Amino acid sequence: MTYTFSNKIGNLAPSAIREILKATSQPGIIPFAAGNPAPEAFPVRAVREISARLLEERPVDCLQYGITEGYAPLRARVREDIHNRLRIGADFDDLIITSGAQQVADLATKALCNEGDVVIAESPSFIGALNTFRSYGARLRGVPLQPDGMDVDALDGILRTEKNVRFIYTIPNYQNPSGVTMSEAKRRRVYELARQYGVLILEDNPYGELRYEGEALPCIKSLDTDGIVIYAGSFSKILSPGLRVGYALAPAPLIAKMTVGKQVSDVHTPIFNQIIVDEWMMNYDVAAHVREICAIYTAKRNVMCDGLAGTVLQYQRPAGGLFLWCELPEGINMLDYARRAVEKKVAVVPGVAFTVEQGDPINAVRLNFSTPTDEQLAEGVEILRELDT
Ligand SMILES: Cc1ncc(COP(=O)(O)O)c(C=O)c1O
């Protein structure tokens, strides 16, 4: 049988990261390619206690269908939490629980983009979101990243010339893959440009709480007096990616359409998982947990950054998040470098995986410091040092 696939999916190359992750799962490979939380960062005891008690006391609540918008107590709790912590959520906003932040990108695109519409993204950017946009036939335009966030003049240029731009996709905090944090001035400018040109912003913030130094900067959503920002949050990086619980905060008419889109995708996010998250937020010290995992990741980041100092890899020490973006000098090709690293049993991701438009001038590799154990970190860094020679 020859299978004929839709245009939507047929043109999508398998994620280069997934391909490399296949190599990562081979025994003996040091996983600098992944983006998983550290095994020691999961609040296992809390989740075990909560699950056991829920199944004992409220089994039917946990196992029954729920509503598409999400478990009502969790929706209310998240709204309150992000209002208090991040100063986001206006009267015109609504919030739904999603299956991770990934689903926010999916639902926003489903709700807003026709084939050929334009989505603007930082280049490089998160491949999961880029592939979502591509899968709906969106045309991607990349804005080069600078050390303090996207090049806002280039953004202005694209907005001036492109018709049918539906939204600007940005990861302002500890961007994946670059680790870059957008300055406050640029956040304000991106918001103003979006307002001026009448386009929406999709602000993706899964790493915001993983801050290892510096002050927290205001979310773009906190500037949103005009109802133009869709905010994507996630419990993946602070609690568990396997639970698949995230959320979208956006103006109510957008959320209404995204909810219809979710209904036909997965009906609702697993209710048991939502209740676990709700109980965790209600009964455990989430802030203390976040401080603990930040301490773990700060140490891992330092080992990686300090260990790679003086090598061919040029990087800016990320103030948070999980990734180190390493530029390579002219004369060292990222694909060759990634191949040589894998041969020596260190998996890294060549930067080409994160390009937005074909031919974006990227010659870099992305390293992740959260997944490897401390021993693997030390060994992997040593191997990469030896690759130089
Ligand atoms: C920038 C960014 N957005 C979204 C996601 C997806 O996260 P979730 O597990 O919440 O779907 C990731 C995961 O790595 C990410 O890096």
mmCIF file of C-alpha atoms and ligand atoms in Angstrom:
data_model
loop_
_atom_site.group_PDB
_atom_site.id
_atom_site.type_symbol
_atom_site.label_atom_id
_atom_site.label_comp_id
_atom_site.label_asym_id
_atom_site.label_seq_id
_atom_site.Cartn_x
_atom_site.Cartn_y
_atom_site.Cartn_z
ATOM 1 C CA MET A 1 0.000 0.000 0.000
ATOM 2 C CA THR A 2 1.258 3.477 -0.851
ATOM 3 C CA TYR A 3 0.033 5.964 1.698
ATOM 4 C CA THR A 4 -0.923 9.438 0.564
ATOM 5 C CA PHE A 5 -0.626 12.032 3.279
ATOM 6 C CA SER A 6 -2.266 15.422 3.575
ATOM 7 C CA ASN A 7 -0.340 18.509 2.548
ATOM 8 C CA LYS A 8 -0.476 19.593 6.184
ATOM 9 C CA ILE A 9 1.571 16.687 7.468
ATOM 10 C CA GLY A 10 3.253 15.391 4.310
ATOM 11 C CA ASN A 11 5.573 18.379 4.018
ATOM 12 C CA LEU A 12 6.687 18.194 7.603
ATOM 13 C CA ALA A 13 10.103 16.679 8.115
ATOM 14 C CA PRO A 14 10.406 14.581 11.272
ATOM 15 C CA SER A 15 11.832 16.733 13.993
ATOM 16 C CA ALA A 16 15.599 16.686 13.828
ATOM 17 C CA ILE A 17 15.554 16.726 17.598
ATOM 18 C CA ARG A 18 13.494 13.558 17.733
ATOM 19 C CA GLU A 19 15.886 11.903 15.327
ATOM 20 C CA ILE A 20 18.792 12.862 17.541
ATOM 21 C CA LEU A 21 16.847 11.803 20.614
ATOM 22 C CA LYS A 22 16.749 8.350 19.077
ATOM 23 C CA ALA A 23 20.536 8.383 19.254
ATOM 24 C CA THR A 24 20.268 9.741 22.787
ATOM 25 C CA SER A 25 18.302 6.717 23.911
ATOM 26 C CA GLN A 26 21.099 4.356 22.876
ATOM 27 C CA PRO A 27 22.998 3.092 25.878
ATOM 28 C CA GLY A 28 26.054 5.073 26.829
ATOM 29 C CA ILE A 29 25.103 8.316 25.056
ATOM 30 C CA ILE A 30 25.475 11.489 27.105
ATOM 31 C CA PRO A 31 22.233 13.429 26.648
ATOM 32 C CA PHE A 32 23.122 17.060 25.919
ATOM 33 C CA ALA A 33 20.476 17.061 23.166
ATOM 34 C CA ALA A 34 17.288 16.637 25.141
ATOM 35 C CA GLY A 35 15.377 19.209 27.168
ATOM 36 C CA ASN A 36 13.998 17.065 29.948
ATOM 37 C CA PRO A 37 13.834 18.074 33.594
ATOM 38 C CA ALA A 38 16.471 16.414 35.771
ATOM 39 C CA PRO A 39 15.226 13.163 37.333
ATOM 40 C CA GLU A 40 15.955 14.582 40.790
ATOM 41 C CA ALA A 41 13.776 17.638 40.043
ATOM 42 C CA PHE A 42 10.440 15.819 40.183
ATOM 43 C CA PRO A 43 8.379 16.191 43.380
ATOM 44 C CA VAL A 44 7.796 12.440 43.427
ATOM 45 C CA ARG A 45 6.733 12.169 47.051
ATOM 46 C CA ALA A 46 4.111 14.881 46.651
ATOM 47 C CA VAL A 47 2.663 13.365 43.477
ATOM 48 C CA ARG A 48 2.602 9.910 45.087
ATOM 49 C CA GLU A 49 0.760 11.210 48.152
ATOM 50 C CA ILE A 50 -1.718 13.236 46.134
ATOM 51 C CA SER A 51 -2.491 10.419 43.678
ATOM 52 C CA ALA A 52 -3.001 7.822 46.401
ATOM 53 C CA ARG A 53 -5.305 10.082 48.363
ATOM 54 C CA LEU A 54 -7.310 11.127 45.319
ATOM 55 C CA LEU A 55 -7.896 7.557 44.207
ATOM 56 C CA GLU A 56 -8.904 6.666 47.735
ATOM 57 C CA GLU A 57 -11.212 9.615 48.351
ATOM 58 C CA ARG A 58 -12.427 10.832 44.937
ATOM 59 C CA PRO A 59 -11.889 8.078 42.379
ATOM 60 C CA VAL A 60 -14.849 8.968 40.188
ATOM 61 C CA ASP A 61 -13.871 12.663 39.974
ATOM 62 C CA CYS A 62 -10.465 11.534 38.735
ATOM 63 C CA LEU A 63 -11.628 8.963 36.227
ATOM 64 C CA GLN A 64 -14.722 10.640 34.777
ATOM 65 C CA TYR A 65 -14.921 12.894 31.704
ATOM 66 C CA GLY A 66 -14.303 16.557 32.413
ATOM 67 C CA ILE A 67 -15.155 19.728 30.523
ATOM 68 C CA THR A 68 -13.000 21.054 27.704
ATOM 69 C CA GLU A 69 -12.107 24.319 29.446
ATOM 70 C CA GLY A 70 -10.478 22.407 32.281
ATOM 71 C CA TYR A 71 -11.009 21.516 35.933
ATOM 72 C CA ALA A 72 -12.715 24.607 37.384
ATOM 73 C CA PRO A 73 -10.740 24.817 40.669
ATOM 74 C CA LEU A 74 -7.448 24.578 38.775
ATOM 75 C CA ARG A 75 -8.506 27.252 36.286
ATOM 76 C CA ALA A 76 -9.364 29.580 39.164
ATOM 77 C CA ARG A 77 -6.165 28.767 41.053
ATOM 78 C CA VAL A 78 -3.902 29.324 38.057
ATOM 79 C CA ARG A 79 -5.638 32.595 37.258
ATOM 80 C CA GLU A 80 -5.101 33.810 40.775
ATOM 81 C CA ASP A 81 -1.507 32.584 40.849
ATOM 82 C CA ILE A 82 -0.457 34.297 37.619
ATOM 83 C CA HIS A 83 -2.360 37.414 38.576
ATOM 84 C CA ASN A 84 -0.448 37.632 41.850
ATOM 85 C CA ARG A 85 2.952 36.568 40.545
ATOM 86 C CA LEU A 86 3.010 37.994 37.039
ATOM 87 C CA ARG A 87 0.326 40.685 37.114
ATOM 88 C CA ILE A 88 -1.424 39.168 34.108
ATOM 89 C CA GLY A 89 -5.095 38.490 33.415
ATOM 90 C CA ALA A 90 -7.482 41.364 32.608
ATOM 91 C CA ASP A 91 -11.266 41.320 32.863
ATOM 92 C CA PHE A 92 -11.488 40.620 29.148
ATOM 93 C CA ASP A 93 -9.239 37.527 29.461
ATOM 94 C CA ASP A 94 -10.256 33.941 29.985
ATOM 95 C CA LEU A 95 -8.127 30.901 30.824
ATOM 96 C CA ILE A 96 -8.301 27.288 29.703
ATOM 97 C CA ILE A 97 -6.245 24.320 30.767
ATOM 98 C CA THR A 98 -4.392 22.715 27.862
ATOM 99 C CA SER A 99 -2.306 19.641 27.274
ATOM 100 C CA GLY A 100 0.965 21.506 27.742
ATOM 101 C CA ALA A 101 2.072 24.815 26.246
ATOM 102 C CA GLN A 102 2.553 22.944 22.990
ATOM 103 C CA GLN A 103 -1.204 22.691 22.671
ATOM 104 C CA VAL A 104 -1.578 26.447 23.119
ATOM 105 C CA ALA A 105 0.500 26.943 19.969
ATOM 106 C CA ASP A 106 -1.616 24.349 18.219
ATOM 107 C CA LEU A 107 -4.966 25.811 19.266
ATOM 108 C CA ALA A 108 -3.934 29.395 18.567
ATOM 109 C CA THR A 109 -2.826 28.458 15.068
ATOM 110 C CA LYS A 110 -5.926 26.385 14.473
ATOM 111 C CA ALA A 111 -8.093 29.303 15.566
ATOM 112 C CA LEU A 112 -6.260 32.045 13.683
ATOM 113 C CA CYS A 113 -4.348 30.842 10.633
ATOM 114 C CA ASN A 114 -5.458 30.011 7.148
ATOM 115 C CA GLU A 115 -2.998 28.450 4.746
ATOM 116 C CA GLY A 116 -0.526 31.050 3.567
ATOM 117 C CA ASP A 117 -1.021 33.361 6.531
ATOM 118 C CA VAL A 118 2.186 34.594 8.082
ATOM 119 C CA VAL A 119 3.534 33.806 11.540
ATOM 120 C CA ILE A 120 6.606 35.712 12.703
ATOM 121 C CA ALA A 121 9.052 34.027 15.076
ATOM 122 C CA GLU A 122 12.446 34.677 16.564
ATOM 123 C CA SER A 123 15.121 32.879 14.616
ATOM 124 C CA PRO A 124 16.206 30.419 15.938
ATOM 125 C CA SER A 125 13.100 29.226 17.772
ATOM 126 C CA PHE A 126 11.420 26.220 19.374
ATOM 127 C CA ILE A 127 10.963 23.532 16.753
ATOM 128 C CA GLY A 128 7.775 22.135 18.313
ATOM 129 C CA ALA A 129 5.942 25.432 17.834
ATOM 130 C CA LEU A 130 7.472 26.073 14.401
ATOM 131 C CA ASN A 131 6.293 22.684 13.174
ATOM 132 C CA THR A 132 2.831 23.389 14.536
ATOM 133 C CA PHE A 133 2.650 26.606 12.523
ATOM 134 C CA ARG A 134 3.943 24.788 9.446
ATOM 135 C CA SER A 135 1.407 21.999 9.873
ATOM 136 C CA TYR A 136 -1.401 24.533 9.362
ATOM 137 C CA GLY A 137 0.218 25.863 6.208
ATOM 138 C CA ALA A 138 1.417 29.094 7.828
ATOM 139 C CA ARG A 139 4.314 30.864 6.142
ATOM 140 C CA LEU A 140 7.070 31.590 8.653
ATOM 141 C CA ARG A 141 9.152 34.745 8.783
ATOM 142 C CA GLY A 142 12.157 34.814 11.102
ATOM 143 C CA VAL A 143 13.412 37.797 13.095
ATOM 144 C CA PRO A 144 17.096 37.498 14.014
ATOM 145 C CA LEU A 145 17.792 37.156 17.715
ATOM 146 C CA GLN A 146 20.221 39.518 19.423
ATOM 147 C CA PRO A 147 21.668 39.087 22.927
ATOM 148 C CA ASP A 148 18.747 41.113 24.345
ATOM 149 C CA GLY A 149 15.975 39.551 22.287
ATOM 150 C CA MET A 150 14.616 39.857 18.779
ATOM 151 C CA ASP A 151 15.858 42.561 16.420
ATOM 152 C CA VAL A 152 12.879 44.903 16.703
ATOM 153 C CA ASP A 153 13.868 46.945 13.633
ATOM 154 C CA ALA A 154 13.824 43.769 11.562
ATOM 155 C CA LEU A 155 10.434 42.960 13.104
ATOM 156 C CA ASP A 156 9.183 46.396 12.100
ATOM 157 C CA GLY A 157 10.429 45.777 8.554
ATOM 158 C CA ILE A 158 8.612 42.467 8.268
ATOM 159 C CA LEU A 159 5.404 43.886 9.708
ATOM 160 C CA ARG A 160 5.582 46.786 7.257
ATOM 161 C CA THR A 161 5.928 44.576 4.188
ATOM 162 C CA GLU A 162 4.024 41.387 4.984
ATOM 163 C CA LYS A 163 0.266 41.219 4.618
ATOM 164 C CA ASN A 164 -1.765 38.670 6.605
ATOM 165 C CA VAL A 165 0.528 38.415 9.598
ATOM 166 C CA ARG A 166 -1.578 36.633 12.200
ATOM 167 C CA PHE A 167 0.750 36.644 15.159
ATOM 168 C CA ILE A 168 4.264 37.112 16.470
ATOM 169 C CA TYR A 169 5.515 34.053 18.344
ATOM 170 C CA THR A 170 8.001 34.866 21.075
ATOM 171 C CA ILE A 171 9.668 33.147 24.032
ATOM 172 C CA PRO A 172 10.875 36.178 26.017
ATOM 173 C CA ASN A 173 12.392 34.284 28.948
ATOM 174 C CA TYR A 174 15.430 32.006 28.535
ATOM 175 C CA GLN A 175 14.474 31.258 24.987
ATOM 176 C CA ASN A 176 14.635 27.776 23.529
ATOM 177 C CA PRO A 177 17.109 27.200 21.928
ATOM 178 C CA SER A 178 19.175 30.367 22.451
ATOM 179 C CA GLY A 179 18.832 30.959 26.209
ATOM 180 C CA VAL A 180 18.304 34.665 25.390
ATOM 181 C CA THR A 181 16.109 36.876 27.583
ATOM 182 C CA MET A 182 14.325 39.771 25.929
ATOM 183 C CA SER A 183 15.013 43.147 27.567
ATOM 184 C CA GLU A 184 12.131 45.090 29.063
ATOM 185 C CA ALA A 185 12.521 47.832 26.457
ATOM 186 C CA LYS A 186 12.180 45.303 23.660
ATOM 187 C CA ARG A 187 9.139 43.704 25.292
ATOM 188 C CA ARG A 188 7.479 47.114 25.246
ATOM 189 C CA ARG A 189 8.540 47.755 21.659
ATOM 190 C CA VAL A 190 7.294 44.358 20.431
ATOM 191 C CA TYR A 191 3.959 45.055 22.097
ATOM 192 C CA GLU A 192 3.752 48.532 20.543
ATOM 193 C CA LEU A 193 4.606 47.213 17.079
ATOM 194 C CA ALA A 194 1.979 44.487 17.347
ATOM 195 C CA ARG A 195 -0.564 47.087 18.373
ATOM 196 C CA GLN A 196 0.447 49.476 15.626
ATOM 197 C CA TYR A 197 0.153 46.829 12.908
ATOM 198 C CA GLY A 198 -2.910 45.124 14.366
ATOM 199 C CA VAL A 199 -1.369 41.689 14.879
ATOM 200 C CA LEU A 200 -1.519 39.352 17.852
ATOM 201 C CA ILE A 201 1.342 38.083 20.009
ATOM 202 C CA LEU A 202 1.723 34.501 21.201
ATOM 203 C CA GLU A 203 3.907 34.711 24.308
ATOM 204 C CA ASP A 204 5.272 31.304 25.277
ATOM 205 C CA ASN A 205 6.704 31.212 28.779
ATOM 206 C CA PRO A 206 7.477 27.670 29.941
ATOM 207 C CA TYR A 207 10.844 28.647 31.441
ATOM 208 C CA GLY A 208 9.958 31.891 33.223
ATOM 209 C CA GLU A 209 10.248 30.416 36.712
ATOM 210 C CA LEU A 210 13.615 28.781 36.035
ATOM 211 C CA ARG A 211 15.545 31.985 36.789
ATOM 212 C CA TYR A 212 19.086 31.614 38.150
ATOM 213 C CA GLU A 213 20.114 35.252 38.328
ATOM 214 C CA GLY A 214 18.884 38.760 37.568
ATOM 215 C CA GLU A 215 15.487 40.295 38.108
ATOM 216 C CA ALA A 216 12.300 38.863 36.641
ATOM 217 C CA LEU A 217 11.132 41.077 33.774
ATOM 218 C CA PRO A 218 7.468 41.856 33.102
ATOM 219 C CA CYS A 219 5.641 39.507 30.759
ATOM 220 C CA ILE A 220 4.467 41.056 27.500
ATOM 221 C CA LYS A 221 1.017 39.931 28.600
ATOM 222 C CA SER A 222 1.265 42.325 31.564
ATOM 223 C CA LEU A 223 1.257 45.219 29.049
ATOM 224 C CA ASP A 224 -1.836 43.933 27.305
ATOM 225 C CA THR A 225 -4.471 46.650 27.602
ATOM 226 C CA ASP A 226 -5.658 46.056 24.038
ATOM 227 C CA GLY A 227 -6.459 42.346 24.140
ATOM 228 C CA ILE A 228 -3.756 41.293 21.666
ATOM 229 C CA VAL A 229 -1.644 38.802 23.654
ATOM 230 C CA ILE A 230 -2.170 35.053 24.008
ATOM 231 C CA TYR A 231 -0.100 33.801 26.934
ATOM 232 C CA ALA A 232 1.011 30.150 27.138
ATOM 233 C CA GLY A 233 2.038 28.729 30.511
ATOM 234 C CA SER A 234 3.094 25.229 31.511
ATOM 235 C CA PHE A 235 3.700 22.941 34.453
ATOM 236 C CA SER A 236 6.105 20.851 32.391
ATOM 237 C CA LYS A 237 9.315 22.444 33.574
ATOM 238 C CA ILE A 238 8.461 22.977 37.222
ATOM 239 C CA LEU A 239 6.375 19.869 37.960
ATOM 240 C CA SER A 240 6.269 17.249 35.199
ATOM 241 C CA PRO A 241 6.125 17.260 31.401
ATOM 242 C CA GLY A 242 4.547 13.806 31.504
ATOM 243 C CA LEU A 243 1.403 15.109 33.177
ATOM 244 C CA ARG A 244 0.800 17.323 30.110
ATOM 245 C CA VAL A 245 -0.774 20.254 31.933
ATOM 246 C CA GLY A 246 -0.436 23.810 30.646
ATOM 247 C CA TYR A 247 -2.751 26.740 30.069
ATOM 248 C CA ALA A 248 -3.729 29.589 27.775
ATOM 249 C CA LEU A 249 -4.669 33.049 29.010
ATOM 250 C CA ALA A 250 -6.144 35.225 26.276
ATOM 251 C CA PRO A 251 -9.089 37.486 25.447
ATOM 252 C CA ALA A 252 -12.335 35.544 25.900
ATOM 253 C CA PRO A 253 -13.362 35.473 22.197
ATOM 254 C CA LEU A 254 -10.019 33.851 21.305
ATOM 255 C CA ILE A 255 -10.300 31.364 24.154
ATOM 256 C CA ALA A 256 -13.823 30.465 23.018
ATOM 257 C CA LYS A 257 -12.534 29.494 19.567
ATOM 258 C CA MET A 258 -9.517 27.699 20.986
ATOM 259 C CA THR A 259 -11.886 25.720 23.225
ATOM 260 C CA VAL A 260 -13.871 24.542 20.203
ATOM 261 C CA GLY A 261 -10.563 23.561 18.626
ATOM 262 C CA LYS A 262 -9.561 21.635 21.717
ATOM 263 C CA GLN A 263 -12.896 19.830 21.823
ATOM 264 C CA VAL A 264 -12.105 18.208 18.493
ATOM 265 C CA SER A 265 -8.473 17.536 19.420
ATOM 266 C CA ASP A 266 -8.458 15.780 22.766
ATOM 267 C CA VAL A 267 -11.835 16.631 24.405
ATOM 268 C CA HIS A 268 -10.016 17.767 27.529
ATOM 269 C CA THR A 269 -6.685 17.491 29.300
ATOM 270 C CA PRO A 270 -6.624 14.368 31.513
ATOM 271 C CA ILE A 271 -8.723 15.248 34.526
ATOM 272 C CA PHE A 272 -6.714 13.145 36.975
ATOM 273 C CA ASN A 273 -3.586 15.071 36.030
ATOM 274 C CA GLN A 274 -5.367 18.400 36.372
ATOM 275 C CA ILE A 275 -6.566 17.530 39.869
ATOM 276 C CA ILE A 276 -3.055 16.421 40.830
ATOM 277 C CA VAL A 277 -1.715 19.812 39.733
ATOM 278 C CA ASP A 278 -4.486 21.615 41.579
ATOM 279 C CA GLU A 279 -3.830 19.708 44.816
ATOM 280 C CA TRP A 280 -0.097 20.294 44.447
ATOM 281 C CA MET A 281 -0.596 24.027 44.119
ATOM 282 C CA MET A 282 -3.059 24.064 47.018
ATOM 283 C CA ASN A 283 -1.254 21.881 49.568
ATOM 284 C CA TYR A 284 2.459 22.005 48.820
ATOM 285 C CA ASP A 285 5.060 24.740 48.840
ATOM 286 C CA VAL A 286 5.478 25.303 45.128
ATOM 287 C CA ALA A 287 7.756 28.319 45.569
ATOM 288 C CA ALA A 288 10.137 26.255 47.730
ATOM 289 C CA HIS A 289 10.134 23.489 45.121
ATOM 290 C CA VAL A 290 10.947 25.989 42.380
ATOM 291 C CA ARG A 291 13.815 27.358 44.496
ATOM 292 C CA GLU A 292 15.132 23.810 44.920
ATOM 293 C CA ILE A 293 15.093 22.971 41.235
ATOM 294 C CA CYS A 294 16.620 26.348 40.372
ATOM 295 C CA ALA A 295 19.501 25.477 42.704
ATOM 296 C CA ILE A 296 19.946 22.130 40.910
ATOM 297 C CA TYR A 297 19.921 23.776 37.489
ATOM 298 C CA THR A 298 22.153 26.671 38.485
ATOM 299 C CA ALA A 299 24.809 24.180 39.550
ATOM 300 C CA LYS A 300 24.439 22.191 36.339
ATOM 301 C CA ARG A 301 24.554 25.332 34.204
ATOM 302 C CA ASN A 302 27.722 26.441 35.944
ATOM 303 C CA VAL A 303 29.449 23.100 35.415
ATOM 304 C CA MET A 304 28.635 23.217 31.717
ATOM 305 C CA CYS A 305 29.501 26.890 31.179
ATOM 306 C CA ASP A 306 32.694 26.828 33.218
ATOM 307 C CA GLY A 307 33.785 23.532 31.682
ATOM 308 C CA LEU A 308 33.368 24.775 28.122
ATOM 309 C CA ALA A 309 35.143 28.097 28.661
ATOM 310 C CA GLY A 310 38.037 28.507 26.270
ATOM 311 C CA THR A 311 36.751 25.964 23.729
ATOM 312 C CA VAL A 312 35.633 26.778 20.181
ATOM 313 C CA LEU A 313 32.077 27.044 21.491
ATOM 314 C CA GLN A 314 31.044 30.676 21.967
ATOM 315 C CA TYR A 315 28.114 31.174 24.323
ATOM 316 C CA GLN A 316 26.301 33.708 26.422
ATOM 317 C CA ARG A 317 25.726 32.325 29.947
ATOM 318 C CA PRO A 318 21.928 31.928 30.160
ATOM 319 C CA ALA A 319 20.277 33.591 33.177
ATOM 320 C CA GLY A 320 17.717 30.803 33.323
ATOM 321 C CA GLY A 321 16.096 27.969 31.389
ATOM 322 C CA LEU A 322 17.677 24.718 30.341
ATOM 323 C CA PHE A 323 19.852 25.457 27.324
ATOM 324 C CA LEU A 324 23.246 26.690 26.267
ATOM 325 C CA TRP A 325 23.427 27.978 22.702
ATOM 326 C CA CYS A 326 26.925 27.656 21.336
ATOM 327 C CA GLU A 327 28.020 29.484 18.196
ATOM 328 C CA LEU A 328 30.761 27.856 16.172
ATOM 329 C CA PRO A 329 33.554 29.731 14.456
ATOM 330 C CA GLU A 330 33.757 29.917 10.676
ATOM 331 C CA GLY A 331 35.391 26.779 9.437
ATOM 332 C CA ILE A 332 33.614 24.459 11.868
ATOM 333 C CA ASN A 333 30.312 23.289 10.490
ATOM 334 C CA MET A 334 27.530 22.616 13.014
ATOM 335 C CA LEU A 335 26.466 19.353 11.377
ATOM 336 C CA ASP A 336 30.039 18.054 11.332
ATOM 337 C CA TYR A 337 30.468 19.131 14.927
ATOM 338 C CA ALA A 338 27.232 17.392 16.023
ATOM 339 C CA ARG A 339 28.235 14.268 14.134
ATOM 340 C CA ARG A 340 31.694 14.195 15.700
ATOM 341 C CA ALA A 341 30.174 14.728 19.141
ATOM 342 C CA VAL A 342 27.728 11.848 18.708
ATOM 343 C CA GLU A 343 30.559 9.597 17.532
ATOM 344 C CA LYS A 344 32.221 10.370 20.857
ATOM 345 C CA LYS A 345 28.932 9.557 22.588
ATOM 346 C CA VAL A 346 27.722 13.098 23.312
ATOM 347 C CA ALA A 347 24.401 14.024 21.697
ATOM 348 C CA VAL A 348 23.980 17.724 20.814
ATOM 349 C CA VAL A 349 21.454 19.377 18.495
ATOM 350 C CA PRO A 350 22.732 21.183 15.396
ATOM 351 C CA GLY A 351 21.226 24.674 15.240
ATOM 352 C CA VAL A 352 19.732 24.070 11.808
ATOM 353 C CA ALA A 353 16.905 22.229 13.607
ATOM 354 C CA PHE A 354 15.673 25.566 14.945
ATOM 355 C CA THR A 355 15.770 27.691 11.824
ATOM 356 C CA VAL A 356 12.610 29.545 10.907
ATOM 357 C CA GLU A 357 13.268 30.262 7.236
ATOM 358 C CA GLN A 358 15.489 28.209 4.991
ATOM 359 C CA GLY A 359 18.943 29.678 4.820
ATOM 360 C CA ASP A 360 18.821 31.530 8.148
ATOM 361 C CA PRO A 361 22.495 32.147 8.934
ATOM 362 C CA ILE A 362 22.965 29.835 11.879
ATOM 363 C CA ASN A 363 26.107 27.889 12.728
ATOM 364 C CA ALA A 364 25.618 26.715 16.294
ATOM 365 C CA VAL A 365 24.702 23.762 18.467
ATOM 366 C CA ARG A 366 22.262 23.616 21.360
ATOM 367 C CA LEU A 367 23.356 21.930 24.557
ATOM 368 C CA ASN A 368 21.057 21.029 27.433
ATOM 369 C CA PHE A 369 22.337 20.904 30.998
ATOM 370 C CA SER A 370 19.240 19.686 32.894
ATOM 371 C CA THR A 371 18.977 16.117 31.618
ATOM 372 C CA PRO A 372 22.498 14.722 32.186
ATOM 373 C CA THR A 373 23.521 13.519 35.614
ATOM 374 C CA ASP A 374 26.375 15.396 37.275
ATOM 375 C CA GLU A 375 28.768 12.625 36.215
ATOM 376 C CA GLN A 376 27.518 12.737 32.625
ATOM 377 C CA LEU A 377 27.864 16.514 32.635
ATOM 378 C CA ALA A 378 31.480 16.379 33.715
ATOM 379 C CA GLU A 379 32.312 13.586 31.279
ATOM 380 C CA GLY A 380 30.424 15.198 28.369
ATOM 381 C CA VAL A 381 32.122 18.539 28.888
ATOM 382 C CA GLU A 382 35.499 16.818 28.909
ATOM 383 C CA ILE A 383 34.666 15.018 25.644
ATOM 384 C CA LEU A 384 33.622 18.283 24.004
ATOM 385 C CA ARG A 385 36.846 19.940 25.198
ATOM 386 C CA GLU A 386 38.770 17.136 23.515
ATOM 387 C CA LEU A 387 36.787 17.623 20.270
ATOM 388 C CA ASP A 388 38.624 20.933 19.895
ATOM 389 C CA THR A 389 41.968 19.277 19.571
HETATM 390 C C1 LIG B 1 9.572 27.178 24.222
HETATM 391 C C2 LIG B 1 8.762 25.962 24.502
HETATM 392 N N1 LIG B 1 7.438 26.036 24.407
HETATM 393 C C3 LIG B 1 6.667 24.970 24.669
HETATM 394 C C4 LIG B 1 7.215 23.761 25.011
HETATM 395 C C5 LIG B 1 6.296 22.609 25.241
HETATM 396 O O1 LIG B 1 6.055 22.452 26.557
HETATM 397 P P1 LIG B 1 4.854 21.604 27.123
HETATM 398 O O2 LIG B 1 5.447 20.367 27.693
HETATM 399 O O3 LIG B 1 4.235 22.491 28.136
HETATM 400 O O4 LIG B 1 3.918 21.315 26.001
HETATM 401 C C6 LIG B 1 8.595 23.633 25.120
HETATM 402 C C7 LIG B 1 9.195 22.342 25.490
HETATM 403 O O5 LIG B 1 10.348 22.100 25.452
HETATM 404 C C8 LIG B 1 9.386 24.773 24.856
HETATM 405 O O6 LIG B 1 10.720 24.719 24.909
#
